[in-house]
Amino acid sequence: MPSFFTLRRGRRGALAVLGCLLAFASQAALSSRHALQGHVPAATARLKSVSALAGANKMRLALGLPLRNQSELQTLLRGLYDPSSAQFHQYLKPAEFAERFGPTEKDYAAVKAFAASHGLSVVHTHANRLLLDVEGSAADVQKAFNIHLKVFKHPTEQRTFFAPDAEPTVEAGLPLIHVSGLDNFQLPKPSLLTHSGSKPSQTGGSGPGGNFIGRDFRAAYAPGTPLNGAGQSLALVEFDTYFPGDITAYETLAGLPPTAVVKVPVDSFSGPAGGGNAEVSLDIEMAISMAPGLSQVLVYQAFYGTLSVNDDLLNQIAVEDLASQISCSWIFAIDAVTDSIFQEMAAQGQSFYSASGDAGAYYYEPLPLETDPNITIVGGTSLTTTGPGGAWADETVWNGFTTGAYTGGSSGGISATYPIPYWQQSVSMSSNLGSAAWRNIPDVSMVADQVWITFSNGSSESVGGTSCAAPLWAGFTALMNQQAAQYGRPPVGFINPALYGLAQSPVYSSIFHDITSGNNTNANGQTLFFAQPGYDLCTGWGTPNGPALINAFAPPDSMELTPQGGYSFEALHGVALAGTTETVILKNTEATTVDWVMGTRPNWLVASVTHGITSNNFPVIITLSLTPPATNLPAGNYLSNLLITNLTSGVTHIYPVSLQVFDPLLIATNSGMYVFGPAGGPFNETSQSILIGNAAAGPIHWSAQSTSPFATFSPSSGTLASQSITNLTVNLTAAASNVLLSVQTGNLAITDLNTTNVQNLPFTLDVGNGDFETGDFSDWTFVGNSNANAVISVAQLFGAYIHSGFYSAILGEPQGTGSLSQILPTTPGQSYLISLFLDNPVGGPINSFGVKWGGASIFQRLNVPQTLWTNMQFAVSATNTNTVLEFDFRNDPDAFGFDDISVTPIGQPNFTSVNSSNGAIVFTWSAMPGFSYQLKYANDLAMPHWINLGPAITATNNMVTASDVQAAGGQRFYRVFVTSP
């Protein structure tokens, strides 16, 4: 169903997506007009309209135009944040950006003419020409875009909303990509939780009740620094206003100096303060707490609780370019124009921080705002300090779901809108459940719990939410930019490229608090996500570890080293080096002279210059070269920090250098072998060639073996002459034809016997397409409505409908019963375990799900409740040589997610070892994970009943161990039984 790729994805049910697909198809038939995408809320597909929107209603729209020269812009953005590039931090001014990448004057005039020809009046123009604001009646809007505006009852909020019944269309060739204001389904909402409900720790903050306030945040994250944000402006994205007296009262209570806070109205908004004023106050108070010397806080404010044209607010911040750091703690819909604005901000050196949200792990797709790759996403923590106003002591993931004390937790997840950006691609996602293909969030975190604020014209309260963390990060960035300005450097800009580089270098532990405890699981399930060392989808890389992080982004002296990110070398074990050098340039940015020295280096690295004196006019060229000891190292990764000290200022720069040593036995592929097909075959391939080569000066003796019983090497060993290559063949074994419905994995291990280094390639045998990773219903017999059932991928609909991998089946059969079935070759009398994963994210009647084995029903459930992934297992027995496995389903409200189905033989437990240890007998037997086993004994084989030896044991792997401490001195006989799957 490739048309899924054309739809904007958000929180919605699967049937709603299919409804959008049909609406899109109907618009595509209008050959003389061009359909715009992403304007029909998915919820409207399953809602009945209340009425038509009155034609006399006055509407304000923002017409969005596309950027030009996108390829050139992407190259520029890469260079602006590459320390080795001549473009590094050479930011553009707004006028320069508009000239190079903004829509042309001709295109802008064409959109103005279109608006005028349809009775829409221009009310505001934008200097970068990305937006044109117009007003007109609903009747004129409907005619202009060939739509009907309908009114609906909101499915989750106590209000109605309006939306178009189809995607808007415009004349072919009109340079228009989006129209903001055609619906008010999703209004901006703050990521703020009042009454956070968490009990302040005894080592909390200095505010009322032990909550954090004012200088507590600097004491925890920026202790000892004199930096206060002086000379810096900070902008806040707000969809409400605030009471100035609340800010003054907070400053007095927290002991902070007064800060200039300036209201900047957007779209003529002037107040009064509404229900979102607590968010506005919180954002201001967090920013000035971290950076109490800010020159000004610019509060860009638009309408609260009504239709807001979000792009107008963001674009005004970009075009005015008054602040180098920007914070947003609101959740709202974005579009292609929004992302263009974020790109302009990055090109101008503006740092944009957005709260990740307070819903815990995203079991559905996060909104595009929460995963946009051109901004920094901020998660939340629970902080412990050494006492009121004290230093950082500990942090864990902020999560009220785990204790049940309150509802809220640091959000994290995987985008289904944006591919993984280049700066995130080098992060290992193997253990954190992140994605190697899609953007992962968050990037960083700060405290999101036990925060005291003043709001609503004199009220005070403890709050929580990632709303707290985003403005704190913007304030922290103001400290970075203040220090950068002191040494004549530009702002740090979009921090993610440098952030991810530094976090993956040896300096990580010195610049970040790595949050390794806690999780952001929530009421929807307990499988995503968990804190772990390094990057995770709870708190990203963690929280700032004092001034060290500031110094890493903005070194506190006049000495500069480029490229800033350090260097990576490569070498082959045992192979002579050939001209492996890199160049570091040491500069002095001030008129004075600098005396410098480099510390010790590893024995595999040499520097051409290690000390000296340099002035502003004479940069020092340092050549780094590998030495012969590099080739004597075993294959692996080696990291070293070069410490280069400015003796004049006393500041030491940490310059990371890495070395990756490869084995001289080279393998021409790293993709391994993926075999799939129906039970018994045929399979897509039965053999695969793997090319290996010898880069060493002498012969290499090698061996190859598979850890899977379904693959074997030919040949399995040999000797490879220097500078020669040979082919190994991996053959599928006959045992693969005996696999029923299962995914079997293993490694193809190739060993260099000279160095004993082992290189592993993955092997997968996917029989019966139980994980649907073919992307369709291959190997299944499908009966039902093909428009309501599909195999979907993370590129189409992520989260609640996909259990693992990139695909799953979505079963949305309405008004009847559909089925999926397979005929499996079975052995009469053999027992089998059926395992499957099912979820029902929406729930509600009428729905049903059933399982049949050999035509007999083994499970039937009517009206399965709303639930996320549940593993269902059934032990069955075969009576024929072929048995039909069938799943029956109906889901009127939405759809089931269906994934990871397997049918595997249940083997009888066999003792693999019996040993005596410390007077006890220790038994080990083969097992199936998830099955329970009962060890029994008898003193005489003639006994009619055997005695249980302890409780039943549930296997967690393929072996179970138990012991009998009473056996000494007597005779006993032992048996083990399977008690339950």
PDB file of N, CA and C in Angstrom, residues 101-140:
ATOM      1  N   PHE A 101      17.805  30.976  -0.421  1.00  0.00           N
ATOM      2  CA  PHE A 101      16.957  29.790  -0.281  1.00  0.00           C
ATOM      3  C   PHE A 101      15.454  30.094  -0.197  1.00  0.00           C
ATOM      4  N   GLY A 102      15.095  31.326   0.036  1.00  0.00           N
ATOM      5  CA  GLY A 102      13.682  31.650   0.137  1.00  0.00           C
ATOM      6  C   GLY A 102      12.993  31.616  -1.217  1.00  0.00           C
ATOM      7  N   PRO A 103      11.667  31.536  -1.245  1.00  0.00           N
ATOM      8  CA  PRO A 103      10.930  31.619  -2.507  1.00  0.00           C
ATOM      9  C   PRO A 103      11.265  32.931  -3.229  1.00  0.00           C
ATOM     10  N   THR A 104      11.178  32.916  -4.534  1.00  0.00           N
ATOM     11  CA  THR A 104      11.492  34.123  -5.301  1.00  0.00           C
ATOM     12  C   THR A 104      10.370  35.148  -5.177  1.00  0.00           C
ATOM     13  N   GLU A 105      10.684  36.394  -5.529  1.00  0.00           N
ATOM     14  CA  GLU A 105       9.661  37.439  -5.547  1.00  0.00           C
ATOM     15  C   GLU A 105       8.557  37.082  -6.534  1.00  0.00           C
ATOM     16  N   LYS A 106       8.942  36.437  -7.631  1.00  0.00           N
ATOM     17  CA  LYS A 106       7.955  36.042  -8.642  1.00  0.00           C
ATOM     18  C   LYS A 106       6.982  35.018  -8.075  1.00  0.00           C
ATOM     19  N   ASP A 107       7.523  34.012  -7.355  1.00  0.00           N
ATOM     20  CA  ASP A 107       6.652  32.998  -6.755  1.00  0.00           C
ATOM     21  C   ASP A 107       5.735  33.624  -5.699  1.00  0.00           C
ATOM     22  N   TYR A 108       6.291  34.535  -4.919  1.00  0.00           N
ATOM     23  CA  TYR A 108       5.499  35.192  -3.875  1.00  0.00           C
ATOM     24  C   TYR A 108       4.361  35.990  -4.501  1.00  0.00           C
ATOM     25  N   ALA A 109       4.671  36.668  -5.610  1.00  0.00           N
ATOM     26  CA  ALA A 109       3.650  37.446  -6.304  1.00  0.00           C
ATOM     27  C   ALA A 109       2.558  36.541  -6.866  1.00  0.00           C
ATOM     28  N   ALA A 110       2.950  35.347  -7.321  1.00  0.00           N
ATOM     29  CA  ALA A 110       1.966  34.410  -7.866  1.00  0.00           C
ATOM     30  C   ALA A 110       0.989  33.957  -6.785  1.00  0.00           C
ATOM     31  N   VAL A 111       1.485  33.727  -5.578  1.00  0.00           N
ATOM     32  CA  VAL A 111       0.609  33.313  -4.489  1.00  0.00           C
ATOM     33  C   VAL A 111      -0.290  34.478  -4.070  1.00  0.00           C
ATOM     34  N   LYS A 112       0.252  35.687  -4.067  1.00  0.00           N
ATOM     35  CA  LYS A 112      -0.590  36.860  -3.769  1.00  0.00           C
ATOM     36  C   LYS A 112      -1.723  36.983  -4.784  1.00  0.00           C
ATOM     37  N   ALA A 113      -1.394  36.778  -6.070  1.00  0.00           N
ATOM     38  CA  ALA A 113      -2.413  36.883  -7.113  1.00  0.00           C
ATOM     39  C   ALA A 113      -3.476  35.805  -6.962  1.00  0.00           C
ATOM     40  N   PHE A 114      -3.029  34.592  -6.575  1.00  0.00           N
ATOM     41  CA  PHE A 114      -3.986  33.509  -6.344  1.00  0.00           C
ATOM     42  C   PHE A 114      -4.960  33.898  -5.237  1.00  0.00           C
ATOM     43  N   ALA A 115      -4.425  34.438  -4.144  1.00  0.00           N
ATOM     44  CA  ALA A 115      -5.285  34.817  -3.023  1.00  0.00           C
ATOM     45  C   ALA A 115      -6.291  35.885  -3.455  1.00  0.00           C
ATOM     46  N   ALA A 116      -5.820  36.897  -4.143  1.00  0.00           N
ATOM     47  CA  ALA A 116      -6.700  37.987  -4.560  1.00  0.00           C
ATOM     48  C   ALA A 116      -7.790  37.501  -5.508  1.00  0.00           C
ATOM     49  N   SER A 117      -7.416  36.566  -6.393  1.00  0.00           N
ATOM     50  CA  SER A 117      -8.399  36.076  -7.367  1.00  0.00           C
ATOM     51  C   SER A 117      -9.503  35.255  -6.729  1.00  0.00           C
ATOM     52  N   HIS A 118      -9.302  34.831  -5.474  1.00  0.00           N
ATOM     53  CA  HIS A 118     -10.307  34.036  -4.780  1.00  0.00           C
ATOM     54  C   HIS A 118     -10.912  34.786  -3.591  1.00  0.00           C
ATOM     55  N   GLY A 119     -10.772  36.104  -3.594  1.00  0.00           N
ATOM     56  CA  GLY A 119     -11.418  36.909  -2.571  1.00  0.00           C
ATOM     57  C   GLY A 119     -10.734  36.901  -1.233  1.00  0.00           C
ATOM     58  N   LEU A 120      -9.476  36.490  -1.185  1.00  0.00           N
ATOM     59  CA  LEU A 120      -8.727  36.457   0.072  1.00  0.00           C
ATOM     60  C   LEU A 120      -7.798  37.664   0.124  1.00  0.00           C
ATOM     61  N   SER A 121      -7.859  38.427   1.212  1.00  0.00           N
ATOM     62  CA  SER A 121      -7.048  39.636   1.340  1.00  0.00           C
ATOM     63  C   SER A 121      -5.766  39.357   2.103  1.00  0.00           C
ATOM     64  N   VAL A 122      -4.667  39.951   1.666  1.00  0.00           N
ATOM     65  CA  VAL A 122      -3.370  39.793   2.325  1.00  0.00           C
ATOM     66  C   VAL A 122      -3.342  40.666   3.574  1.00  0.00           C
ATOM     67  N   VAL A 123      -3.040  40.053   4.724  1.00  0.00           N
ATOM     68  CA  VAL A 123      -2.996  40.797   5.982  1.00  0.00           C
ATOM     69  C   VAL A 123      -1.579  40.883   6.547  1.00  0.00           C
ATOM     70  N   HIS A 124      -0.671  40.045   6.045  1.00  0.00           N
ATOM     71  CA  HIS A 124       0.713  40.131   6.545  1.00  0.00           C
ATOM     72  C   HIS A 124       1.640  39.418   5.564  1.00  0.00           C
ATOM     73  N   THR A 125       2.773  40.051   5.286  1.00  0.00           N
ATOM     74  CA  THR A 125       3.817  39.425   4.473  1.00  0.00           C
ATOM     75  C   THR A 125       5.022  39.133   5.353  1.00  0.00           C
ATOM     76  N   HIS A 126       5.829  38.146   4.946  1.00  0.00           N
ATOM     77  CA  HIS A 126       7.001  37.731   5.714  1.00  0.00           C
ATOM     78  C   HIS A 126       8.257  37.982   4.894  1.00  0.00           C
ATOM     79  N   ALA A 127       9.273  38.497   5.551  1.00  0.00           N
ATOM     80  CA  ALA A 127      10.474  38.932   4.842  1.00  0.00           C
ATOM     81  C   ALA A 127      11.171  37.800   4.100  1.00  0.00           C
ATOM     82  N   ASN A 128      11.072  36.565   4.616  1.00  0.00           N
ATOM     83  CA  ASN A 128      11.731  35.446   3.922  1.00  0.00           C
ATOM     84  C   ASN A 128      10.831  34.803   2.876  1.00  0.00           C
ATOM     85  N   ARG A 129       9.621  35.315   2.742  1.00  0.00           N
ATOM     86  CA  ARG A 129       8.650  34.889   1.730  1.00  0.00           C
ATOM     87  C   ARG A 129       8.221  33.430   1.887  1.00  0.00           C
ATOM     88  N   LEU A 130       8.430  32.849   3.060  1.00  0.00           N
ATOM     89  CA  LEU A 130       7.980  31.477   3.295  1.00  0.00           C
ATOM     90  C   LEU A 130       6.477  31.423   3.542  1.00  0.00           C
ATOM     91  N   LEU A 131       5.903  32.509   4.048  1.00  0.00           N
ATOM     92  CA  LEU A 131       4.490  32.534   4.399  1.00  0.00           C
ATOM     93  C   LEU A 131       3.842  33.793   3.860  1.00  0.00           C
ATOM     94  N   LEU A 132       2.566  33.650   3.535  1.00  0.00           N
ATOM     95  CA  LEU A 132       1.740  34.788   3.184  1.00  0.00           C
ATOM     96  C   LEU A 132       0.448  34.653   3.970  1.00  0.00           C
ATOM     97  N   ASP A 133       0.162  35.612   4.867  1.00  0.00           N
ATOM     98  CA  ASP A 133      -1.032  35.552   5.687  1.00  0.00           C
ATOM     99  C   ASP A 133      -2.198  36.225   4.968  1.00  0.00           C
ATOM    100  N   VAL A 134      -3.322  35.515   4.904  1.00  0.00           N
ATOM    101  CA  VAL A 134      -4.497  36.040   4.217  1.00  0.00           C
ATOM    102  C   VAL A 134      -5.726  35.834   5.095  1.00  0.00           C
ATOM    103  N   GLU A 135      -6.772  36.608   4.796  1.00  0.00           N
ATOM    104  CA  GLU A 135      -8.044  36.467   5.487  1.00  0.00           C
ATOM    105  C   GLU A 135      -9.164  36.411   4.463  1.00  0.00           C
ATOM    106  N   GLY A 136     -10.238  35.736   4.838  1.00  0.00           N
ATOM    107  CA  GLY A 136     -11.400  35.659   3.964  1.00  0.00           C
ATOM    108  C   GLY A 136     -12.502  34.873   4.635  1.00  0.00           C
ATOM    109  N   SER A 137     -13.631  34.831   4.007  1.00  0.00           N
ATOM    110  CA  SER A 137     -14.751  34.065   4.543  1.00  0.00           C
ATOM    111  C   SER A 137     -14.525  32.584   4.307  1.00  0.00           C
ATOM    112  N   ALA A 138     -15.194  31.761   5.125  1.00  0.00           N
ATOM    113  CA  ALA A 138     -15.103  30.313   4.938  1.00  0.00           C
ATOM    114  C   ALA A 138     -15.600  29.921   3.552  1.00  0.00           C
ATOM    115  N   ALA A 139     -16.594  30.631   3.060  1.00  0.00           N
ATOM    116  CA  ALA A 139     -17.118  30.318   1.728  1.00  0.00           C
ATOM    117  C   ALA A 139     -16.050  30.544   0.663  1.00  0.00           C
ATOM    118  N   ASP A 140     -15.308  31.653   0.744  1.00  0.00           N
ATOM    119  CA  ASP A 140     -14.253  31.932  -0.221  1.00  0.00           C
ATOM    120  C   ASP A 140     -13.105  30.933  -0.097  1.00  0.00           C
TER     121      ASP A 140
END
